[in-house]
């Protein structure tokens, strides 16, 4: 029996049987039992078996539907990896991802999804899972696989304008689940867990697996709803007990803390972004019964890599007012290196690098990216270079400072600013230099400004047309919130774009347009 089967598949099967009458999912106010979840898994497995779909990458068009979750689990039981696609992403982006992986099959629940019209031209067949009948037979044994086989591929933003696929193996995922249960976070069948993340974002995998394995209920946020408002409703009306949220969601909720009854929450996981210490402290006063865990991790190291459990009460003594990201998880090794790749001692800033069983074997068919992203130390350990500037504190916790490259985190998603610049420059036929910069809105949210180096009084490009073009190529979270024309763009002493100066210009632009 493989580790993936021991840690994930067998516990899932046991949970479905043991909690058959228990609530597995709450989707748009409709409740589904574990028996129903098991029946849908059986139906999809049966269809895959009939077509002999094993050891394949299968695309999955995501929806807030029981069959979406059942499809992921069914694909794993049949030895496949899933490739999540968001129907709200630009069609061309999804088609490019399918083309990169040569996925020959797609599972979907919404027959009206526009992308389905493109499948006849790319040689990918599709199965509408909602039409599949429930078989009379019980769940069969998992299809034989190896732990080195893929569990999923998540495509993230790429600096060349082409998304890059992060390959996560079954061993990577099983190792992460083992690590998670060692953090001190305890989830039982009596818990009600919040699913606040899109299924193309890897935190969503933690939320549904760590709910389903012990038999808890997973409460989702419908796509059409305002996420933070619906989350507040679920917390107060459904008695959410465990919630993984990005700090930006708390920022949106902050004006309502005094009105929000979050007393049911006993576990809060803050993740996907750096979290200001004051925000966590204020949340602890709102959610008076909660334990707060700050969990950090890049997609390449399978969801989370470090954990910081906030003591109660928490007194911030960090130099930058940001919560520490904590100590490495059970199956993670961490070092901080200088620009010459030498390990640094405590209290020295450098790049955080991660090794261990959770770290991806590499990017999908992208050896040049692998060569850039991974290093091997003299002792033979292979480390992923996170691109995050960190410091090891004397107590063993790691302090996060920010990015050392041109990546950013927007709404928890990793964004290559170079991808935005590439698409904008291509649209402008490279007549003007383009620079994307992150900045904080007055509400404390990270946003993107796009600078175009031309005269603000005489430029001829239409900003709305440019934004419409970018929306056909990138997800909404990557679309700049403002476009600023400025000439010349400021340079630093090294004759590189002075991004700090650009942020000053953004402030001036905001004041002028207020």
mmCIF file of C-alpha atoms in Angstrom, residues 313-493:
data_model
loop_
_atom_site.group_PDB
_atom_site.id
_atom_site.type_symbol
_atom_site.label_atom_id
_atom_site.label_comp_id
_atom_site.label_asym_id
_atom_site.label_seq_id
_atom_site.Cartn_x
_atom_site.Cartn_y
_atom_site.Cartn_z
ATOM 1 C CA UNK A 313 -2.401 36.857 24.071
ATOM 2 C CA UNK A 314 -0.055 37.675 21.189
ATOM 3 C CA UNK A 315 2.348 40.589 21.589
ATOM 4 C CA UNK A 316 4.034 41.602 18.371
ATOM 5 C CA UNK A 317 7.747 42.227 18.689
ATOM 6 C CA UNK A 318 8.740 41.800 15.044
ATOM 7 C CA UNK A 319 10.600 44.680 13.372
ATOM 8 C CA UNK A 320 8.168 44.953 10.458
ATOM 9 C CA UNK A 321 4.795 44.373 12.107
ATOM 10 C CA UNK A 322 4.175 41.225 10.064
ATOM 11 C CA UNK A 323 3.342 37.890 11.678
ATOM 12 C CA UNK A 324 6.217 35.408 11.563
ATOM 13 C CA UNK A 325 5.550 32.542 9.159
ATOM 14 C CA UNK A 326 6.770 30.110 11.783
ATOM 15 C CA UNK A 327 8.833 26.958 11.677
ATOM 16 C CA UNK A 328 9.119 24.322 8.912
ATOM 17 C CA UNK A 329 6.482 21.602 8.819
ATOM 18 C CA UNK A 330 7.255 17.950 9.528
ATOM 19 C CA UNK A 331 8.256 17.083 5.950
ATOM 20 C CA UNK A 332 10.007 20.367 5.094
ATOM 21 C CA UNK A 333 13.599 21.528 5.511
ATOM 22 C CA UNK A 334 14.271 25.261 5.265
ATOM 23 C CA UNK A 335 17.399 27.357 4.854
ATOM 24 C CA UNK A 336 18.020 31.030 4.131
ATOM 25 C CA UNK A 337 20.731 31.835 1.595
ATOM 26 C CA UNK A 338 22.612 34.898 0.397
ATOM 27 C CA UNK A 339 23.029 35.995 -3.220
ATOM 28 C CA UNK A 340 25.953 33.560 -3.589
ATOM 29 C CA UNK A 341 23.745 30.668 -2.432
ATOM 30 C CA UNK A 342 25.536 30.348 0.915
ATOM 31 C CA UNK A 343 23.414 29.474 3.988
ATOM 32 C CA UNK A 344 22.942 32.346 6.419
ATOM 33 C CA UNK A 345 22.780 32.273 10.226
ATOM 34 C CA UNK A 346 19.980 33.742 12.316
ATOM 35 C CA UNK A 347 19.182 37.459 12.062
ATOM 36 C CA UNK A 348 20.440 37.736 8.467
ATOM 37 C CA UNK A 349 18.079 38.518 5.593
ATOM 38 C CA UNK A 350 18.209 36.233 2.586
ATOM 39 C CA UNK A 351 16.185 34.051 0.263
ATOM 40 C CA UNK A 352 14.122 31.269 1.818
ATOM 41 C CA UNK A 353 14.727 27.863 0.234
ATOM 42 C CA UNK A 354 12.713 24.703 0.886
ATOM 43 C CA UNK A 355 13.527 21.002 0.593
ATOM 44 C CA UNK A 356 11.824 17.774 1.586
ATOM 45 C CA UNK A 357 9.112 15.375 0.504
ATOM 46 C CA UNK A 358 6.575 18.110 -0.132
ATOM 47 C CA UNK A 359 8.684 19.850 -2.801
ATOM 48 C CA UNK A 360 7.595 19.378 -6.409
ATOM 49 C CA UNK A 361 9.749 17.288 -8.765
ATOM 50 C CA UNK A 362 9.581 20.245 -11.162
ATOM 51 C CA UNK A 363 7.546 22.214 -13.649
ATOM 52 C CA UNK A 364 5.581 20.589 -16.449
ATOM 53 C CA UNK A 365 7.933 20.197 -19.427
ATOM 54 C CA UNK A 366 9.896 23.283 -18.451
ATOM 55 C CA UNK A 367 13.544 22.366 -17.795
ATOM 56 C CA UNK A 368 14.744 25.958 -18.105
ATOM 57 C CA UNK A 369 12.410 27.013 -15.288
ATOM 58 C CA UNK A 370 13.571 24.027 -13.223
ATOM 59 C CA UNK A 371 17.189 25.086 -13.663
ATOM 60 C CA UNK A 372 16.347 28.555 -12.319
ATOM 61 C CA UNK A 373 14.055 27.530 -9.485
ATOM 62 C CA UNK A 374 16.024 24.709 -7.823
ATOM 63 C CA UNK A 375 19.486 24.372 -6.334
ATOM 64 C CA UNK A 376 21.371 21.416 -4.852
ATOM 65 C CA UNK A 377 23.515 22.044 -1.790
ATOM 66 C CA UNK A 378 26.871 20.311 -1.186
ATOM 67 C CA UNK A 379 25.167 17.778 1.102
ATOM 68 C CA UNK A 380 23.005 16.655 -1.835
ATOM 69 C CA UNK A 381 19.712 18.264 -0.806
ATOM 70 C CA UNK A 382 17.568 19.757 -3.558
ATOM 71 C CA UNK A 383 15.994 23.072 -2.558
ATOM 72 C CA UNK A 384 13.297 25.188 -4.144
ATOM 73 C CA UNK A 385 14.149 28.886 -4.242
ATOM 74 C CA UNK A 386 11.010 30.661 -3.065
ATOM 75 C CA UNK A 387 12.023 34.179 -4.082
ATOM 76 C CA UNK A 388 10.884 35.320 -0.631
ATOM 77 C CA UNK A 389 13.122 37.520 1.502
ATOM 78 C CA UNK A 390 13.171 36.143 5.041
ATOM 79 C CA UNK A 391 15.112 36.098 8.286
ATOM 80 C CA UNK A 392 15.603 33.213 10.693
ATOM 81 C CA UNK A 393 14.821 34.490 14.183
ATOM 82 C CA UNK A 394 16.785 33.229 17.218
ATOM 83 C CA UNK A 395 13.734 31.276 18.442
ATOM 84 C CA UNK A 396 13.631 29.249 15.214
ATOM 85 C CA UNK A 397 10.701 31.093 13.653
ATOM 86 C CA UNK A 398 11.046 32.635 10.207
ATOM 87 C CA UNK A 399 10.178 36.278 9.547
ATOM 88 C CA UNK A 400 8.862 37.222 6.102
ATOM 89 C CA UNK A 401 9.913 40.543 4.551
ATOM 90 C CA UNK A 402 8.615 40.423 0.972
ATOM 91 C CA UNK A 403 9.545 39.347 -2.538
ATOM 92 C CA UNK A 404 13.055 39.643 -3.942
ATOM 93 C CA UNK A 405 11.888 39.331 -7.545
ATOM 94 C CA UNK A 406 8.986 40.604 -9.588
ATOM 95 C CA UNK A 407 6.366 38.224 -8.265
ATOM 96 C CA UNK A 408 3.509 39.483 -6.160
ATOM 97 C CA UNK A 409 0.621 38.055 -4.171
ATOM 98 C CA UNK A 410 -2.781 39.424 -5.147
ATOM 99 C CA UNK A 411 -5.847 38.060 -3.317
ATOM 100 C CA UNK A 412 -3.602 35.157 -2.326
ATOM 101 C CA UNK A 413 -2.675 34.286 -5.917
ATOM 102 C CA UNK A 414 0.911 34.390 -7.047
ATOM 103 C CA UNK A 415 1.329 36.833 -9.914
ATOM 104 C CA UNK A 416 4.336 37.320 -12.169
ATOM 105 C CA UNK A 417 4.303 41.045 -12.820
ATOM 106 C CA UNK A 418 6.361 40.289 -15.907
ATOM 107 C CA UNK A 419 3.394 38.484 -17.453
ATOM 108 C CA UNK A 420 1.235 41.606 -17.172
ATOM 109 C CA UNK A 421 4.042 43.727 -18.609
ATOM 110 C CA UNK A 422 4.525 41.265 -21.474
ATOM 111 C CA UNK A 423 0.877 41.255 -22.543
ATOM 112 C CA UNK A 424 0.562 45.038 -22.232
ATOM 113 C CA UNK A 425 3.752 45.675 -24.216
ATOM 114 C CA UNK A 426 2.650 43.249 -26.930
ATOM 115 C CA UNK A 427 -0.685 45.041 -27.243
ATOM 116 C CA UNK A 428 1.123 48.387 -27.482
ATOM 117 C CA UNK A 429 3.442 46.835 -30.103
ATOM 118 C CA UNK A 430 6.382 47.566 -27.777
ATOM 119 C CA UNK A 431 6.230 51.271 -28.620
ATOM 120 C CA UNK A 432 6.201 52.094 -24.911
ATOM 121 C CA UNK A 433 7.891 50.550 -21.899
ATOM 122 C CA UNK A 434 5.457 48.945 -19.453
ATOM 123 C CA UNK A 435 6.063 48.308 -15.760
ATOM 124 C CA UNK A 436 3.642 46.646 -13.334
ATOM 125 C CA UNK A 437 3.917 47.532 -9.647
ATOM 126 C CA UNK A 438 2.012 46.410 -6.586
ATOM 127 C CA UNK A 439 0.741 48.920 -4.079
ATOM 128 C CA UNK A 440 -1.592 49.045 -1.132
ATOM 129 C CA UNK A 441 -4.997 50.645 -1.422
ATOM 130 C CA UNK A 442 -6.245 52.889 1.419
ATOM 131 C CA UNK A 443 -8.042 49.794 2.730
ATOM 132 C CA UNK A 444 -4.712 47.943 3.008
ATOM 133 C CA UNK A 445 -5.301 45.618 0.039
ATOM 134 C CA UNK A 446 -2.580 44.732 -2.463
ATOM 135 C CA UNK A 447 -3.394 45.980 -5.964
ATOM 136 C CA UNK A 448 -1.598 46.344 -9.297
ATOM 137 C CA UNK A 449 -0.761 49.561 -11.132
ATOM 138 C CA UNK A 450 0.473 49.448 -14.720
ATOM 139 C CA UNK A 451 2.871 52.208 -15.777
ATOM 140 C CA UNK A 452 3.211 53.069 -19.450
ATOM 141 C CA UNK A 453 6.201 55.199 -20.360
ATOM 142 C CA UNK A 454 4.740 57.901 -22.560
ATOM 143 C CA UNK A 455 3.505 61.451 -22.244
ATOM 144 C CA UNK A 456 0.326 61.528 -20.124
ATOM 145 C CA UNK A 457 -0.956 64.497 -22.138
ATOM 146 C CA UNK A 458 -0.309 63.193 -25.648
ATOM 147 C CA UNK A 459 -0.570 59.416 -25.449
ATOM 148 C CA UNK A 460 -2.867 57.845 -28.020
ATOM 149 C CA UNK A 461 -3.546 54.431 -26.513
ATOM 150 C CA UNK A 462 -6.986 53.743 -25.071
ATOM 151 C CA UNK A 463 -6.663 52.422 -21.539
ATOM 152 C CA UNK A 464 -10.085 50.769 -21.546
ATOM 153 C CA UNK A 465 -9.242 48.921 -24.769
ATOM 154 C CA UNK A 466 -5.972 47.759 -23.195
ATOM 155 C CA UNK A 467 -7.761 46.525 -20.072
ATOM 156 C CA UNK A 468 -10.343 44.710 -22.207
ATOM 157 C CA UNK A 469 -7.496 43.035 -24.083
ATOM 158 C CA UNK A 470 -5.766 41.976 -20.867
ATOM 159 C CA UNK A 471 -9.047 40.477 -19.610
ATOM 160 C CA UNK A 472 -9.034 38.082 -22.569
ATOM 161 C CA UNK A 473 -5.627 36.758 -21.528
ATOM 162 C CA UNK A 474 -5.456 36.811 -17.730
ATOM 163 C CA UNK A 475 -7.673 36.153 -14.707
ATOM 164 C CA UNK A 476 -9.418 39.110 -13.108
ATOM 165 C CA UNK A 477 -7.040 39.202 -10.129
ATOM 166 C CA UNK A 478 -4.168 40.002 -12.534
ATOM 167 C CA UNK A 479 -5.894 42.964 -14.183
ATOM 168 C CA UNK A 480 -4.378 46.321 -13.137
ATOM 169 C CA UNK A 481 -6.638 48.488 -11.009
ATOM 170 C CA UNK A 482 -5.149 51.610 -12.587
ATOM 171 C CA UNK A 483 -3.024 52.612 -15.580
ATOM 172 C CA UNK A 484 -0.621 55.532 -15.192
ATOM 173 C CA UNK A 485 1.115 57.238 -18.114
ATOM 174 C CA UNK A 486 4.427 58.752 -17.069
ATOM 175 C CA UNK A 487 7.545 59.813 -18.955
ATOM 176 C CA UNK A 488 10.300 59.187 -18.255
ATOM 177 C CA UNK A 489 9.978 56.355 -15.750
ATOM 178 C CA UNK A 490 12.303 56.984 -12.765
ATOM 179 C CA UNK A 491 15.559 55.025 -12.523
ATOM 180 C CA UNK A 492 17.701 54.186 -9.511
ATOM 181 C CA UNK A 493 21.490 54.465 -9.227
#
